[in-house]
mmCIF file of C-alpha atoms in Angstrom:
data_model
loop_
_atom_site.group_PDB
_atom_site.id
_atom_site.type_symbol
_atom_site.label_atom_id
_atom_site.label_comp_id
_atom_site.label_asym_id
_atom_site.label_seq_id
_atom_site.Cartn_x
_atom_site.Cartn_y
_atom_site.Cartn_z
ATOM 1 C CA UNK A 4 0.000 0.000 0.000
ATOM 2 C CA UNK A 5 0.967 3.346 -0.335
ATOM 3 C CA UNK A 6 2.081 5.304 2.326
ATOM 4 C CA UNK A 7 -0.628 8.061 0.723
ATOM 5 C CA UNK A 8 -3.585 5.265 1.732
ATOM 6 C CA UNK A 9 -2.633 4.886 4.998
ATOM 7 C CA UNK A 10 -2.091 8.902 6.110
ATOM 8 C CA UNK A 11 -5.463 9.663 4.476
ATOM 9 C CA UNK A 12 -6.918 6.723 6.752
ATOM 10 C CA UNK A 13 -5.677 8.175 10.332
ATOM 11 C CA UNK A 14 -6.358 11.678 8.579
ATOM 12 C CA UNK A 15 -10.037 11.005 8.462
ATOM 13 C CA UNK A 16 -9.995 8.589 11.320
ATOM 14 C CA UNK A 17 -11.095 5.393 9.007
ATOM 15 C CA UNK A 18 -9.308 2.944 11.601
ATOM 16 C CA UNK A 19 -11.432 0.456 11.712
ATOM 17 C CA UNK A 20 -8.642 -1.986 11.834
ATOM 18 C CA UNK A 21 -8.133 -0.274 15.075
ATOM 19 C CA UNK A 22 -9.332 -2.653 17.593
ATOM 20 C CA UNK A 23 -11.430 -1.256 20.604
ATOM 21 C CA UNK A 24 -10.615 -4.114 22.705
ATOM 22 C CA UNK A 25 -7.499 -6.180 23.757
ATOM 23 C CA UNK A 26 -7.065 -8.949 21.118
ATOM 24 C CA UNK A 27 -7.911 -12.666 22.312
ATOM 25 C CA UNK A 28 -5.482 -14.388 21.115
ATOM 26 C CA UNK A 29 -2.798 -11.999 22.738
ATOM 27 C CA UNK A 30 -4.635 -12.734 26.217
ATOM 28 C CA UNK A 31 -4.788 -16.443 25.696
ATOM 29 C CA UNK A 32 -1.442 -17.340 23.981
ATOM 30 C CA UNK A 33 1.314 -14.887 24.309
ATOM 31 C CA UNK A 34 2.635 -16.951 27.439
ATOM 32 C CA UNK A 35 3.616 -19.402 24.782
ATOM 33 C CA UNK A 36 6.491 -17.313 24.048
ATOM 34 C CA UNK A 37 8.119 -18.015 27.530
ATOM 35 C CA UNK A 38 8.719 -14.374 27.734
ATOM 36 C CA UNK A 39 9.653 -13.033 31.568
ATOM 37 C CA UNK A 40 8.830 -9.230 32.451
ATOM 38 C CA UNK A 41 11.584 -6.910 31.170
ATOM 39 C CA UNK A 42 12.296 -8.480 28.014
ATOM 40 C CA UNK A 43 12.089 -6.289 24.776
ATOM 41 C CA UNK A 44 8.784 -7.418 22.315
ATOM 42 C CA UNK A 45 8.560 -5.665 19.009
ATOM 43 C CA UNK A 46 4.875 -5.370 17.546
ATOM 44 C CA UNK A 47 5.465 -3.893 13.621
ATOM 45 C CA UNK A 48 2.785 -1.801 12.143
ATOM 46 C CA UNK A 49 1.680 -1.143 15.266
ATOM 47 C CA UNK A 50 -1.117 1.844 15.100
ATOM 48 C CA UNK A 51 -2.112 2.635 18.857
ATOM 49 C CA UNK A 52 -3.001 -0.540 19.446
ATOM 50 C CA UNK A 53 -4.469 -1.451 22.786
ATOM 51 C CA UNK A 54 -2.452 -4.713 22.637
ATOM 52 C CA UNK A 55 0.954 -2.349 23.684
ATOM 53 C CA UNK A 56 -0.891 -1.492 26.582
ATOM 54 C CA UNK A 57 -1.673 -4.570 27.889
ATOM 55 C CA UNK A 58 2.189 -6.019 27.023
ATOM 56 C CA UNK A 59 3.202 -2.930 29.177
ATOM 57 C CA UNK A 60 1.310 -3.653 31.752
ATOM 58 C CA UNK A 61 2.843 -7.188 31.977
ATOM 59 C CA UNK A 62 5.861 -5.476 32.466
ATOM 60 C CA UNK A 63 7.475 -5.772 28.696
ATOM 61 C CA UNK A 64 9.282 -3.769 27.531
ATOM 62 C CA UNK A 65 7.601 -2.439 23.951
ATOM 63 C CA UNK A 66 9.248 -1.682 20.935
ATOM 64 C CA UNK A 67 6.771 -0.664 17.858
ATOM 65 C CA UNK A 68 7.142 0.826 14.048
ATOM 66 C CA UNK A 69 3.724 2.877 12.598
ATOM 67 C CA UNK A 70 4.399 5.056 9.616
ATOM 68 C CA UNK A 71 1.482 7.418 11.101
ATOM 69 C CA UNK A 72 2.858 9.982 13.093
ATOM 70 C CA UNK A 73 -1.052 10.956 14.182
ATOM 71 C CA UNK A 74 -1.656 7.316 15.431
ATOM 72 C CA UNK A 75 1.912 7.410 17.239
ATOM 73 C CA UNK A 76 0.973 10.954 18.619
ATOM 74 C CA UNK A 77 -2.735 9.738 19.907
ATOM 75 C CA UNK A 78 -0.849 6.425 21.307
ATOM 76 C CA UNK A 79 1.083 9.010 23.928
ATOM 77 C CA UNK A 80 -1.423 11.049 24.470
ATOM 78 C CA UNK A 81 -4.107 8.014 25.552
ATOM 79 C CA UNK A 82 -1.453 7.086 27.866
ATOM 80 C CA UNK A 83 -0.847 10.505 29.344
ATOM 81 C CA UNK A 84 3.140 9.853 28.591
ATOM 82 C CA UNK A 85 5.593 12.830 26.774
ATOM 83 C CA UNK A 86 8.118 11.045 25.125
ATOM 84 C CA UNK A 87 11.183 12.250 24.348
ATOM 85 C CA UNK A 88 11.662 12.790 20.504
ATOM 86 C CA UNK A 89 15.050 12.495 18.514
ATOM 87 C CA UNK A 90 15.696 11.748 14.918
ATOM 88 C CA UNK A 91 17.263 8.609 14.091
ATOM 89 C CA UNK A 92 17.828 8.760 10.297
ATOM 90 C CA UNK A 93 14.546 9.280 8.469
ATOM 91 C CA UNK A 94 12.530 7.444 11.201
ATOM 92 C CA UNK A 95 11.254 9.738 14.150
ATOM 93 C CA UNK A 96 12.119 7.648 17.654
ATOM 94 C CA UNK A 97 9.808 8.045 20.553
ATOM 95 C CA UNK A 98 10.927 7.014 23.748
ATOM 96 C CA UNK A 99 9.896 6.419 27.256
ATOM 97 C CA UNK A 100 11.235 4.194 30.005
ATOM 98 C CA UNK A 101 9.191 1.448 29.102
ATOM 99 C CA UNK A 102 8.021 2.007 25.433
ATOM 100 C CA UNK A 103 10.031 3.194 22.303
ATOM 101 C CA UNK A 104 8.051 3.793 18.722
ATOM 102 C CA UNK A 105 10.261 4.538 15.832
ATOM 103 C CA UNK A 106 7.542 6.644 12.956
ATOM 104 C CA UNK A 107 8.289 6.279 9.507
ATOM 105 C CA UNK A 108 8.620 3.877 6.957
ATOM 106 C CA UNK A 109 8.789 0.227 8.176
ATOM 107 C CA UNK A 110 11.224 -0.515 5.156
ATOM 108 C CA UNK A 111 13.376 1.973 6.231
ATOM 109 C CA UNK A 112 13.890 0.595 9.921
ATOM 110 C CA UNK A 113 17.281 -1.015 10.445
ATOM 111 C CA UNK A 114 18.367 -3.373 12.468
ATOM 112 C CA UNK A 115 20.903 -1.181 14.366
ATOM 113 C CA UNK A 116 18.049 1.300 14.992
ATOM 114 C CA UNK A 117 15.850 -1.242 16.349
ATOM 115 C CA UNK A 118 18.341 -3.160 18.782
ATOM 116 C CA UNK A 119 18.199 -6.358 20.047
ATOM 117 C CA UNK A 120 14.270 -7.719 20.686
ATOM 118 C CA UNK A 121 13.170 -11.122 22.480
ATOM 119 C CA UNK A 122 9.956 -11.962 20.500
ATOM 120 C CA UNK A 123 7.504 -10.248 17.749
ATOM 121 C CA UNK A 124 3.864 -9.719 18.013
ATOM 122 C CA UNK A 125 2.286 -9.273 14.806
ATOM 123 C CA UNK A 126 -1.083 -8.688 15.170
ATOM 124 C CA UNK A 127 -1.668 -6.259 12.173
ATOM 125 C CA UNK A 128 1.062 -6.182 9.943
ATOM 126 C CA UNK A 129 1.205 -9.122 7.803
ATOM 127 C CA UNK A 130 -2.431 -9.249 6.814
ATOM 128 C CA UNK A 131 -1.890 -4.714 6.326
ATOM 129 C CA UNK A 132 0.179 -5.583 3.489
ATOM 130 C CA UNK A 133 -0.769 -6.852 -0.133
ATOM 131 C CA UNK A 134 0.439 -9.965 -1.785
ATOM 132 C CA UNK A 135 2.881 -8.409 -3.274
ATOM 133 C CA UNK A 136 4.547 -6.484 -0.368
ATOM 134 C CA UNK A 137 3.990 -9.178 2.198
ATOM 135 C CA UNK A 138 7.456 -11.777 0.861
ATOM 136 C CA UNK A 139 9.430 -8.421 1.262
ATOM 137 C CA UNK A 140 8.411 -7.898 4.730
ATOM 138 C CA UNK A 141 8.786 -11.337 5.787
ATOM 139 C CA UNK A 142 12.562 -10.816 4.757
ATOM 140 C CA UNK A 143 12.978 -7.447 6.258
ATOM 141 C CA UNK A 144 11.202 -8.415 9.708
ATOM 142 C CA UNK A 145 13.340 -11.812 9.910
ATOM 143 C CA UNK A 146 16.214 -9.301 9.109
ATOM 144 C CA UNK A 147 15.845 -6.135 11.602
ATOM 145 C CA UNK A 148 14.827 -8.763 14.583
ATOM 146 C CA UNK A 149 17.500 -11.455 13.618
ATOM 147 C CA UNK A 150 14.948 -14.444 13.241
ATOM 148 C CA UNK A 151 12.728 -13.893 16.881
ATOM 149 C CA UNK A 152 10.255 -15.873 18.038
ATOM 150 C CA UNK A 153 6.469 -14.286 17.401
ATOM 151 C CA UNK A 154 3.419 -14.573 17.850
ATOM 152 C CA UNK A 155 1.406 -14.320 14.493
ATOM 153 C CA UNK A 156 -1.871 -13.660 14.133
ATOM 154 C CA UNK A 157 -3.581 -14.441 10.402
ATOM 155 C CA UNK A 158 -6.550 -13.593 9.082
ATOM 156 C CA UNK A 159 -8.124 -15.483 5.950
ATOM 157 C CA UNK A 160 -11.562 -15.107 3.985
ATOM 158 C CA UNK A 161 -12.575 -15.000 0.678
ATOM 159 C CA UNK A 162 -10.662 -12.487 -1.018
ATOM 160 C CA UNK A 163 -12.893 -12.177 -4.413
ATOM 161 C CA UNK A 164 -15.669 -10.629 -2.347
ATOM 162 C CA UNK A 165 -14.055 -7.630 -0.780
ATOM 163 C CA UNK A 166 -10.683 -5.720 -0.762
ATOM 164 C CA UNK A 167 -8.514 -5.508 1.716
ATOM 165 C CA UNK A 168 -7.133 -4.792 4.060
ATOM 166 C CA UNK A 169 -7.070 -6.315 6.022
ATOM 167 C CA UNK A 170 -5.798 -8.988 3.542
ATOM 168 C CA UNK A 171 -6.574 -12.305 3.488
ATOM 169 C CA UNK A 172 -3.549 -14.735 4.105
ATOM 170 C CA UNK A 173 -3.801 -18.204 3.938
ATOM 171 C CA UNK A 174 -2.593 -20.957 6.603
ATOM 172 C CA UNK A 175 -0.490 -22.017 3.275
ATOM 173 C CA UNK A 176 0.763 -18.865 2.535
ATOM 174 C CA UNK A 177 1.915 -18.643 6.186
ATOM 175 C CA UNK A 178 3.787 -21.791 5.858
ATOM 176 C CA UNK A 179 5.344 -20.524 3.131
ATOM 177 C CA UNK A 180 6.825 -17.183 4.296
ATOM 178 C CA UNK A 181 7.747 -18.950 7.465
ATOM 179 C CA UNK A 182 8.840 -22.549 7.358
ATOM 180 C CA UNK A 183 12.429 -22.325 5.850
ATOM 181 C CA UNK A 184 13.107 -20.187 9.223
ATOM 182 C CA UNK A 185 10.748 -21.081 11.961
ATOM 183 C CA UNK A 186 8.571 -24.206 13.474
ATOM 184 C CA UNK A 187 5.195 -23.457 13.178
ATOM 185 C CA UNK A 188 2.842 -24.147 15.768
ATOM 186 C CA UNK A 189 -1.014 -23.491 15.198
ATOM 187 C CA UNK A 190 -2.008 -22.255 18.647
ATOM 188 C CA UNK A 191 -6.037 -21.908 18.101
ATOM 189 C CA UNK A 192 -8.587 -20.372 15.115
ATOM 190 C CA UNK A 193 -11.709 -19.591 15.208
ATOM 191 C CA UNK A 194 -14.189 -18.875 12.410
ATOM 192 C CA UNK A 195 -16.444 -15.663 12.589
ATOM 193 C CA UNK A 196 -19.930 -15.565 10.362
ATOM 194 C CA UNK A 197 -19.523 -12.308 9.785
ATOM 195 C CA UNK A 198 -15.448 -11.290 10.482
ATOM 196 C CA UNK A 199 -14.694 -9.091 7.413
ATOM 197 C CA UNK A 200 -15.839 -6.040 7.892
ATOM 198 C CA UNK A 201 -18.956 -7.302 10.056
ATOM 199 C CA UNK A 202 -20.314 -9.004 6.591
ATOM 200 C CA UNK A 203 -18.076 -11.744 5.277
ATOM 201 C CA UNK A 204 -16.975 -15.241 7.126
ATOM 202 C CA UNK A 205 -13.733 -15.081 8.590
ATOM 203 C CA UNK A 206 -11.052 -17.643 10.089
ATOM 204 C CA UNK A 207 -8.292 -15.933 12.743
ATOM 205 C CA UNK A 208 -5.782 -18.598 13.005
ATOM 206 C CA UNK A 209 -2.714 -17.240 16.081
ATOM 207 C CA UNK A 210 0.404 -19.333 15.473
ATOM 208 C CA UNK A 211 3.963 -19.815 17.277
ATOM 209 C CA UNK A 212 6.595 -19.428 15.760
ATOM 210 C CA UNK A 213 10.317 -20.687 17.040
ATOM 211 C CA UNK A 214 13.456 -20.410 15.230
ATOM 212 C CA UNK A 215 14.649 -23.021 13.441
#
């Protein structure tokens, strides 16, 4: 997508990817990770998701990338925080004790910039991206985070009768992206009647993935 679609869509406040509620499969399954409080989870594409404010309450430490400086902006403010603001090449880093966000282009993050994480929660970014862009983030999120353990979250339906996003992605496309590097582990998916856009049957599927 272009980065055009998504300013216009946090411009006029069309977020209804934004969920209003903490995601299940986050409450149910992100102990699978074996994560202890303190270490460093990165959650790409990350909006103001109400998922970073559970994993901080937790006691994680929370690394995100949104190319929306608005969304970043209303993240801070909904938690009452000031962060401090630096530049860190063309990405804009926010930073608290507990939370960073680096705003800008996701493609643009680099691994140094980043730093070391423990685990990925990807909620929202895979299934943001069309077919064509999603094989080039794979590479670039196995890159920056050096092959971490996540927590994926899929979403599949039947394409042909809406666009996206959010995108559908197949359990075989998953594979796909993901087996040459990781075990796979399909932690639990349910189907919804009417999951896309509150009109169109829907199958969430949250999987595990461990480096190979």
């Amino acid at each position: 997508m272009h980065h055009d679609f998504w300013h216009q869509r946090w411009q006029n406040q069309q977020i209804g990817f934004h969920q209003g509620e903490i995601n299940p499969f986050l409450l149910a399954h992100f102990q699978a990770l074996g994560l202890q409080a303190g270490q460093r989870v990165f959650v790409p594409l990350c909006g103001k998701s109400l998922d970073m404010h559970w994993l901080l309450a937790q006691g994680y430490q929370v690394v995100g990338a949104e190319l929306s400086q608005l969304a970043v902006d209303a993240f801070f403010t909904e938690l009452k925080l000031a962060p401090e603001i630096t530049q860190s090449g063309p990405l804009r880093h926010y930073r608290t004790e507990q939370i960073e966000i680096l705003q800008g282009d996701f493609f643009a993050l680099m691994q140094g910039q980043l730093g070391s994480v423990d685990a990925v929660y990807d909620r929202a970014a895979l299934i943001a991206l069309p077919d064509e862009m999603r094989k080039q983030y794979v590479q670039h999120l196995m890159s920056i985070t050096q092959t971490a353990p996540q927590l994926l979250i899929s979403f599949e339906y039947d394409q042909s009768l809406v666009p996206g996003p959010p995108f559908s992605v197949s359990k075989t496309e998953v594979s796909a992206h993901y087996e040459p590097h990781y075990v796979l582990t399909e932690l639990a998916s349910t189907h919804q009647e009417k999951g896309m856009k509150g009109q169109y049957p829907a199958e969430e599927t949250a999987w595990l993935l461990r480096p190979r």
